[in-house]
Short mmCIF file of C-alpha atoms in Angstrom, two decimals:
data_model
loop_
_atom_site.label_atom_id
_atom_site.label_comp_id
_atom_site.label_asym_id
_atom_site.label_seq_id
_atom_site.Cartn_x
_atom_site.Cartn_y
_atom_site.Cartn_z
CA UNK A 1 -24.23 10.11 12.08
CA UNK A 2 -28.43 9.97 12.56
CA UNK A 3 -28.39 13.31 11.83
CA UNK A 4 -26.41 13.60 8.93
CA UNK A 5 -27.99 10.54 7.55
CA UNK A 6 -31.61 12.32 8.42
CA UNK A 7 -30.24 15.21 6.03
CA UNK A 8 -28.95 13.06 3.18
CA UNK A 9 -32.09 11.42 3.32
CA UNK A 10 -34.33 14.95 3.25
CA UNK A 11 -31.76 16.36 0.21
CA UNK A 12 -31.39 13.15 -1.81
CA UNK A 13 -28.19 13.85 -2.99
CA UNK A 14 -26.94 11.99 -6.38
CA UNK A 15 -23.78 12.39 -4.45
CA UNK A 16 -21.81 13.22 -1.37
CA UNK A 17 -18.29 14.33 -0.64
CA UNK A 18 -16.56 14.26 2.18
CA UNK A 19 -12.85 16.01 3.37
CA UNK A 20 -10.73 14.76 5.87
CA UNK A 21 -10.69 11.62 8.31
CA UNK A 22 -13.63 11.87 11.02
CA UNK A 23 -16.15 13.54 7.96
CA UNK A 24 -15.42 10.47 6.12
CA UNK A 25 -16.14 8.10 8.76
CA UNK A 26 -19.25 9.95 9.69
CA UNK A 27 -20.44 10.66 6.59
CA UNK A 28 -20.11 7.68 4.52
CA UNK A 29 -21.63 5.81 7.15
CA UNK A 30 -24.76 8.61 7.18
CA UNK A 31 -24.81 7.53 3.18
CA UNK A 32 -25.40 3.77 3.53
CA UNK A 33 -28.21 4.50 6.22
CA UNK A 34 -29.82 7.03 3.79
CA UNK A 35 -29.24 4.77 0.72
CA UNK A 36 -26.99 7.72 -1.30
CA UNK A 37 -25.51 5.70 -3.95
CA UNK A 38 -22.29 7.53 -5.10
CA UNK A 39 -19.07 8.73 -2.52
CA UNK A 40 -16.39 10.91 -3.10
CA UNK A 41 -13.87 11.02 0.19
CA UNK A 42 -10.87 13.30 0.33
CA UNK A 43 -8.20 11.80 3.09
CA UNK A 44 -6.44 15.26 3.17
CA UNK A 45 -4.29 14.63 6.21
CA UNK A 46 -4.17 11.78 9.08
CA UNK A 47 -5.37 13.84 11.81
CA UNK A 48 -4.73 13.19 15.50
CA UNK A 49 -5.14 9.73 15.69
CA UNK A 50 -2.70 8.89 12.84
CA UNK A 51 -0.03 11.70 13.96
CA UNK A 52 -0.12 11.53 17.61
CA UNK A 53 2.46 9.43 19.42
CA UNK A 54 -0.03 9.50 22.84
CA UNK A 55 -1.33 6.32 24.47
CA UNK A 56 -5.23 7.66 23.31
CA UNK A 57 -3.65 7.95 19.72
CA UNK A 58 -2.17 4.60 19.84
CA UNK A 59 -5.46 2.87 21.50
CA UNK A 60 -7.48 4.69 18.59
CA UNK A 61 -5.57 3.65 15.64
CA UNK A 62 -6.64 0.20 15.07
CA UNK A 63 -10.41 1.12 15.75
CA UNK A 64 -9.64 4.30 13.15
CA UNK A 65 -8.09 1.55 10.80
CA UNK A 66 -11.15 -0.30 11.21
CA UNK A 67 -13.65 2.24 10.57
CA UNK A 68 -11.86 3.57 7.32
CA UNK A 69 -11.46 -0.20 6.10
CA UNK A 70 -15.86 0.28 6.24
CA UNK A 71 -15.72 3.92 4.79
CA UNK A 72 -13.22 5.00 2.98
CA UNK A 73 -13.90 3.36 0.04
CA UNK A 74 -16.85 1.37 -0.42
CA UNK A 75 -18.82 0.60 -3.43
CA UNK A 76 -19.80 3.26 -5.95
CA UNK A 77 -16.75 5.83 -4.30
CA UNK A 78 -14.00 7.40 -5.27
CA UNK A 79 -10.71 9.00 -3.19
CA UNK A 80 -9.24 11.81 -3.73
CA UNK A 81 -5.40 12.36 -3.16
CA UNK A 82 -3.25 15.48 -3.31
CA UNK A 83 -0.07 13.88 -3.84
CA UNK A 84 0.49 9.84 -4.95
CA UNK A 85 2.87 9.08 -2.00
CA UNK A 86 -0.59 9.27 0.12
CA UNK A 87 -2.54 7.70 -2.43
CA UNK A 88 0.19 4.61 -2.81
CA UNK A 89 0.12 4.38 0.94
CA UNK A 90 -3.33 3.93 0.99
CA UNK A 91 -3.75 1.36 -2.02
CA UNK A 92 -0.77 -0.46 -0.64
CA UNK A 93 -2.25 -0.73 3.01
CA UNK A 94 -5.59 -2.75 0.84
CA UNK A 95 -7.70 0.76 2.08
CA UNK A 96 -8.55 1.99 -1.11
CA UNK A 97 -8.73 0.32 -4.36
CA UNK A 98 -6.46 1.61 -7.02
CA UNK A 99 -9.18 1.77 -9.45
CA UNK A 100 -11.00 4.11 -7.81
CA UNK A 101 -7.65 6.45 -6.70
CA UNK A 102 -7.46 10.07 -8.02
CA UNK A 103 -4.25 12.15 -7.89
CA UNK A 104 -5.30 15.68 -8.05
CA UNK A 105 -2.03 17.44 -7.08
CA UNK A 106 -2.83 19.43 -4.36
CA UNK A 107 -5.37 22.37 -4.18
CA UNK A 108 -2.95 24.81 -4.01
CA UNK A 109 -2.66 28.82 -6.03
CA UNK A 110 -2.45 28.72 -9.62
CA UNK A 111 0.18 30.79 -10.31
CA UNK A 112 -1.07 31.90 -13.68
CA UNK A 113 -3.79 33.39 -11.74
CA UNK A 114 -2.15 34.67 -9.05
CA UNK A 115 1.11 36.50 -9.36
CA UNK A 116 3.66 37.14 -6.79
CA UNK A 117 4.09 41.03 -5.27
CA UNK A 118 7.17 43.00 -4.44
CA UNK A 119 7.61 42.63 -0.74
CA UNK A 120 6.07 45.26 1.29
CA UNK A 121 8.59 47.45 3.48
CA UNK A 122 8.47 46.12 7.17
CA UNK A 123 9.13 43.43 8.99
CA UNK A 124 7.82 40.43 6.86
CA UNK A 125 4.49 38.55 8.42
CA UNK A 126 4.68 35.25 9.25
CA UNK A 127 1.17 33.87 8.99
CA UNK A 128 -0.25 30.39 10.25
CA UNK A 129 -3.74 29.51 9.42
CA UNK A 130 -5.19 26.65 10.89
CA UNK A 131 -7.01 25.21 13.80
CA UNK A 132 -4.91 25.83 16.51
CA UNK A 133 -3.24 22.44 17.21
CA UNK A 134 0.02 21.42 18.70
CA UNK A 135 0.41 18.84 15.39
CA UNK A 136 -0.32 21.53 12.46
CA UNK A 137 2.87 23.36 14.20
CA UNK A 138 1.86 25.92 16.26
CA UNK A 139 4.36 25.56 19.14
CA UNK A 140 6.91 24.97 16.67
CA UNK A 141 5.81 28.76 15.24
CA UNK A 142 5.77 30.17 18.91
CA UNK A 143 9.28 28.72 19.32
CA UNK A 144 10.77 30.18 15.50
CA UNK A 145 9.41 33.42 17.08
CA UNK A 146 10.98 33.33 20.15
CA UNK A 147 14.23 32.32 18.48
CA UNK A 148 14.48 35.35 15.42
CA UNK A 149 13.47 37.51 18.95
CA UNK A 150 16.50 35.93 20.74
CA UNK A 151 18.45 36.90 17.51
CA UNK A 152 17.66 40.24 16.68
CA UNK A 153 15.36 39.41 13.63
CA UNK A 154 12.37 41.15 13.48
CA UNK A 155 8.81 40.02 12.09
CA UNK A 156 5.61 39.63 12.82
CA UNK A 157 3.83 36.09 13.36
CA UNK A 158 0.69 35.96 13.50
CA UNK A 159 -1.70 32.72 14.21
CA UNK A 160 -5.07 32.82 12.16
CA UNK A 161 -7.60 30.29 13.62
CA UNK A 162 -9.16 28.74 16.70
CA UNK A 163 -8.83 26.31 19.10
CA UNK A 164 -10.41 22.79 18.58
CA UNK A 165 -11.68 21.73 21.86
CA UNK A 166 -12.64 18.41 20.92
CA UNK A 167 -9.56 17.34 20.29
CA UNK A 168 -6.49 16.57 22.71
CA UNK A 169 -3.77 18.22 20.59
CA UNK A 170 -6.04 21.94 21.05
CA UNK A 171 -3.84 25.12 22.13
CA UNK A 172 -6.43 26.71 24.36
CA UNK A 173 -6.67 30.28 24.61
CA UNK A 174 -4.98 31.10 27.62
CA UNK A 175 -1.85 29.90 25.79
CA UNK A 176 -2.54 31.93 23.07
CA UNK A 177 -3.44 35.08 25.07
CA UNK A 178 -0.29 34.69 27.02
CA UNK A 179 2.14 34.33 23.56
CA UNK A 180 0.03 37.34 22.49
CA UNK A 181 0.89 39.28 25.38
CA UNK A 182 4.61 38.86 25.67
CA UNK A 183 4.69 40.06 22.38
CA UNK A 184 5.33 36.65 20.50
CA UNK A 185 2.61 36.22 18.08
CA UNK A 186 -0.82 37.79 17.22
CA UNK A 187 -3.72 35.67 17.65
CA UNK A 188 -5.87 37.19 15.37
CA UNK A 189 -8.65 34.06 16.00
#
């Protein structure tokens, strides 16, 4: 938090914005030490804490609750939502004021951009990218693949992405090396 307050304070931003739970928490608190006036925070996702059933996650919730009742919001902010089910959850649980609630409806393709392909011949390709984590479904990927194996379907998953060591949901790489090397997935990192 020093340091990232040290850095707002060298920049001077007019304004900061932060993505997901822990940069939040981190980062708005770095803004109040170096005085930046205006906050934009983006809750995309609960993370670990939130999603975890685990005694740690449990333990961690009401100090995580705590924290974002400080940061999420605080004067002069704003908070981004991609959908308004999270956005009513989180003006309905007092953490955000609805005034200062935006609904931008997911950052997903725009499809007048981007136009969908015949499928290649093959097997199709299953892809996963993300940090590889037991809650953004990677055993649950390993497991579908195992399954269309067990039945005859063929295709091709492959996991894009890296473990997280710091936190306690990470899929370390001798997991992944082993999946890789029965022929499961590719871990393409």
């Amino acid at each position: 938090i020093a340091e990232i307050a040290v850095l707002y304070r060298r920049k001077r931003p007019d304004l900061v914005h932060h993505i997901a739970l822990k940069p939040i928490i981190y980062g708005t608190l770095a803004a109040a030490l170096a005085r930046v006036r205006s906050i934009v925070n983006a809750p995309i996702g609960l993370g670990f804490v939130f999603t975890s059933t685990s005694q740690m996650a449990r333990t961690l919730q009401p100090i995580a609750l705590g924290l974002l009742r400080l940061t999420l919001n605080p004067k002069h902010s704003r908070v981004i939502f991609e959908n308004s089910e999270d956005r009513d959850r989180f003006t309905l649980s007092g953490l955000v004021r609805s005034e200062d609630a935006i609904v931008i409806e997911g950052a997903g393709v725009d499809l007048d951009q981007f136009h969908p392909r015949p499928e290649p011949a093959g097997p199709p390709v299953i892809v996963l990218a993300a940090r590889m984590l037991a809650s953004k479904g990677v055993r649950d990927l390993v497991w579908a693949a195992e399954l269309l194996r067990s039945r005859g379907v063929r295709a091709r998953v492959q996991l894009v992405g890296v473990p997280d060591p710091d936190n306690p949901e990470s899929i370390g790489e001798e997991e992944l090396h082993h999946w890789s090397s029965e022929g499961l997935i590719e871990w393409l990192g």
